[in-house]
mmCIF file of C-alpha atoms in Angstrom:
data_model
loop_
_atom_site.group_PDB
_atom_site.id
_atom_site.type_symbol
_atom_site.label_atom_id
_atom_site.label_comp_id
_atom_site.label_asym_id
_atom_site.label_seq_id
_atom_site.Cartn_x
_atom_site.Cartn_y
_atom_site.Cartn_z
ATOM 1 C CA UNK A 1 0.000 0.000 0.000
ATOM 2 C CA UNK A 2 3.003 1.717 0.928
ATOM 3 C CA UNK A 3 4.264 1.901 -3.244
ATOM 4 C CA UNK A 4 0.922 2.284 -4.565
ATOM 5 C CA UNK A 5 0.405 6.305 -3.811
ATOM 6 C CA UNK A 6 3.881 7.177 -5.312
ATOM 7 C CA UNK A 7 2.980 4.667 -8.323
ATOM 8 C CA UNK A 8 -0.854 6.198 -8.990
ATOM 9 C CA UNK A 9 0.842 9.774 -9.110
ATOM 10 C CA UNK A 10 3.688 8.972 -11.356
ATOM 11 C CA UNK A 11 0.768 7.126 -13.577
ATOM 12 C CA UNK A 12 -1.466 10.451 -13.385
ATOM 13 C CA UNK A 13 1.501 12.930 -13.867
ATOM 14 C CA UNK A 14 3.591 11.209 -16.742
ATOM 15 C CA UNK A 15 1.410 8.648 -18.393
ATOM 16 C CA UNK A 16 -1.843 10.470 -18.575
ATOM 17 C CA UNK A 17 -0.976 13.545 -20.387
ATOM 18 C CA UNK A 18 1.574 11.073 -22.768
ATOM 19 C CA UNK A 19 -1.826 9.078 -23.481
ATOM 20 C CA UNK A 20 -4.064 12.461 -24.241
ATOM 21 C CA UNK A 21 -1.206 14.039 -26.675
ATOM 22 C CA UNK A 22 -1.079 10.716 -28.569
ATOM 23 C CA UNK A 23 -4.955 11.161 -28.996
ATOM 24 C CA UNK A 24 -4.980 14.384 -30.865
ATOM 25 C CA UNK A 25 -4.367 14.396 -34.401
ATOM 26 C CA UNK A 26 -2.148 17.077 -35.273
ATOM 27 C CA UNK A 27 -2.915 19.061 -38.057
ATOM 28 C CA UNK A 28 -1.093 18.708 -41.364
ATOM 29 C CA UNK A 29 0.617 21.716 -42.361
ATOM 30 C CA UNK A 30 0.242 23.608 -45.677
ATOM 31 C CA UNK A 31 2.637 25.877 -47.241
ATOM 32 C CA UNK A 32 1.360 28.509 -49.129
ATOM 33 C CA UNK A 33 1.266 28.772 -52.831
ATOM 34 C CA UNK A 34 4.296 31.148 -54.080
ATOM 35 C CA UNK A 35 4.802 31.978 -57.593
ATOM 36 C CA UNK A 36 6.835 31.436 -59.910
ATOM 37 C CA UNK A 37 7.703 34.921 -61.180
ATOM 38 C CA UNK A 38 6.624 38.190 -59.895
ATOM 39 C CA UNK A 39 5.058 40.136 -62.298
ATOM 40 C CA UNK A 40 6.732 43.594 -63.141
ATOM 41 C CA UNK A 41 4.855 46.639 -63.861
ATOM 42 C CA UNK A 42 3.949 47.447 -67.326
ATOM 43 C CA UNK A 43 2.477 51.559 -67.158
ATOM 44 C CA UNK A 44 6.102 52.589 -66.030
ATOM 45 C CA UNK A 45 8.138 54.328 -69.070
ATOM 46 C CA UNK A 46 11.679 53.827 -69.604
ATOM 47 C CA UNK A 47 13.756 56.101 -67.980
ATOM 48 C CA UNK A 48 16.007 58.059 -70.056
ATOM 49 C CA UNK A 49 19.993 58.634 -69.100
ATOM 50 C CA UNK A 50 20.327 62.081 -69.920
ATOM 51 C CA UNK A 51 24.207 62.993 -69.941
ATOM 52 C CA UNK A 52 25.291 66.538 -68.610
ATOM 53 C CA UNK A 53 27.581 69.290 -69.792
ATOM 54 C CA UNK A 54 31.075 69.003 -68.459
ATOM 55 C CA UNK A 55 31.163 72.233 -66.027
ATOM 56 C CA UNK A 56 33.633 74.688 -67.917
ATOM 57 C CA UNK A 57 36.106 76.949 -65.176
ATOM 58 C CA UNK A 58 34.844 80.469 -64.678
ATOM 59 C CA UNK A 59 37.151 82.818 -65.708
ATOM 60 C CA UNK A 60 35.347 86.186 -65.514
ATOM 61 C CA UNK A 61 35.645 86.477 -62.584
ATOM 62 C CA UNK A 62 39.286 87.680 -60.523
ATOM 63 C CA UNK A 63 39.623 88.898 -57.130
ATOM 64 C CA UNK A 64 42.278 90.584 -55.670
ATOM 65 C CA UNK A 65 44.347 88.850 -53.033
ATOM 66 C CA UNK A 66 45.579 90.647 -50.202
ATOM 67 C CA UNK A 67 49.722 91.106 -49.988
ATOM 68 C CA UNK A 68 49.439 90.023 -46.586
ATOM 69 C CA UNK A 69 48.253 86.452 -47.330
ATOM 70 C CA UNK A 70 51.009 86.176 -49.946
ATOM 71 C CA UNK A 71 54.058 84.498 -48.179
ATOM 72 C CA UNK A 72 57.834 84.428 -50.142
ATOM 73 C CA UNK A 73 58.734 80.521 -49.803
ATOM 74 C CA UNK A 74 61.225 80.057 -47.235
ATOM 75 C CA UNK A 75 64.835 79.753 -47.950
ATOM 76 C CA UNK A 76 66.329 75.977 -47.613
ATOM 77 C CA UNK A 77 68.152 74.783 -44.741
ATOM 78 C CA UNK A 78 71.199 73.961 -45.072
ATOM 79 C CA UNK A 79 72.546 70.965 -43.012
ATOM 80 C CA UNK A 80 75.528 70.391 -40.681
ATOM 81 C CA UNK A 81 77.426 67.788 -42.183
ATOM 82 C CA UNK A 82 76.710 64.317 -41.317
ATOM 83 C CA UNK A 83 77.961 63.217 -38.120
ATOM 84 C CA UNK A 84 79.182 59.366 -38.162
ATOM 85 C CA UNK A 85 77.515 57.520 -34.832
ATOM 86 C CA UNK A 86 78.784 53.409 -34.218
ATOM 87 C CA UNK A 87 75.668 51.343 -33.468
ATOM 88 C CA UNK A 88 76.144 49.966 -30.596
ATOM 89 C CA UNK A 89 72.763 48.481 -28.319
ATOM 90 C CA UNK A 90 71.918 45.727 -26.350
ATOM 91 C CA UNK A 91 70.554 42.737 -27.702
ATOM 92 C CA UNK A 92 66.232 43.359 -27.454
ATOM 93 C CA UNK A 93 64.045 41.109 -25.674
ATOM 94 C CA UNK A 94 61.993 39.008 -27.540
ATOM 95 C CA UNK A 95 58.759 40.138 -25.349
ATOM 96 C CA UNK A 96 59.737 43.954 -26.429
ATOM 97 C CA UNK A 97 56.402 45.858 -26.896
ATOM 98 C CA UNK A 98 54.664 42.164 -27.044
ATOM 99 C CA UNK A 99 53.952 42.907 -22.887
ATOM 100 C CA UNK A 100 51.463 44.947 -21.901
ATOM 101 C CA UNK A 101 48.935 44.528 -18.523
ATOM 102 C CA UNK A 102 46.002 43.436 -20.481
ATOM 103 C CA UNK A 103 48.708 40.705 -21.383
ATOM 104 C CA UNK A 104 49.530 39.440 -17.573
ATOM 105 C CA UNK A 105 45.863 39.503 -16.963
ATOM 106 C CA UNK A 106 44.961 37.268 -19.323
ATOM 107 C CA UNK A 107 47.813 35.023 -18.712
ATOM 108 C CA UNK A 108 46.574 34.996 -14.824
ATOM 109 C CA UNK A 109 43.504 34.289 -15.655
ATOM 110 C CA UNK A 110 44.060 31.806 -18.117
ATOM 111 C CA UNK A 111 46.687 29.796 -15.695
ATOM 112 C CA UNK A 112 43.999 29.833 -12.762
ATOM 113 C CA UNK A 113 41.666 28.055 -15.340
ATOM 114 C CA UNK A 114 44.208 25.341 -16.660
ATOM 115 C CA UNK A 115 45.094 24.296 -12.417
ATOM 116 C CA UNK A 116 43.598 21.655 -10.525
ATOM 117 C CA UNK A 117 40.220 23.169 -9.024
ATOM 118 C CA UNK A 118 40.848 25.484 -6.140
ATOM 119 C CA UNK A 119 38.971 22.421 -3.826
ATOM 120 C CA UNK A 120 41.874 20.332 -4.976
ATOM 121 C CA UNK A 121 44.740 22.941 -4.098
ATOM 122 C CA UNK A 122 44.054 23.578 0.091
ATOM 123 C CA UNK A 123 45.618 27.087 1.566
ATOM 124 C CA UNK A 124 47.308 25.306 4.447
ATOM 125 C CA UNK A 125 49.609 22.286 2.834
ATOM 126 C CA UNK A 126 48.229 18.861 5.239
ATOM 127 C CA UNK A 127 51.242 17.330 6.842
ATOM 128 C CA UNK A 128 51.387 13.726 5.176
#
């Protein structure tokens, strides 16, 4: 008597509503009718490509320009003459300008995922 409650309600919860969707015929579905081709409009006229005049430069036209705003080009500078430096520096690091903190973060972040889980790894080390 004990097994039959928990038995009835599994019967009433699960099989029941199995039973009742099996019943129920489920409709068939239709898909709509699409056409071939779409028709295009007929009443629309052609549209004509009508080419315009290249714009000719006005030339009627001259204003006077202000001496102020006229500037004289400036004279060239001349050089000191070259000035022979040896090229000596120490040998760059292969993580030059590859490092930045966005870098380290991600690497600390990305070696916390790859360890044991943190349940695994204790604070206090157990004496064996």
């Amino acid at each position: 008597m004990e097994n039959l409650i928990p038995l009835l309600l599994l019967l009433v919860l699960y099989l029941v509503p199995e039973l009742l969707k099996r019943r129920k015929n489920p409709k068939d579905y239709k898909y709509p009718d699409i056409p071939d081709k779409v028709p295009q409009p007929s009443h629309r006229p052609p549209i004509d490509i009508i080419s315009k005049p290249a714009s000719a430069p006005i030339t009627d036209v001259s204003v006077e320009v202000p001496k102020s705003w006229v500037t004289s080009p400036k004279p060239a500078i001349t050089m000191p003459a070259p000035v022979n430096v040896p090229h000596i520096t120490a040998a760059d690091s292969p993580w030059q300008g590859k490092l930045s903190p966005q870098m380290v973060e991600n690497g600390l972040i990305f070696s916390e995922i790859i360890q044991p889980p943190r349940a695994y790894r204790p604070i206090w080390r157990r004496p064996k």
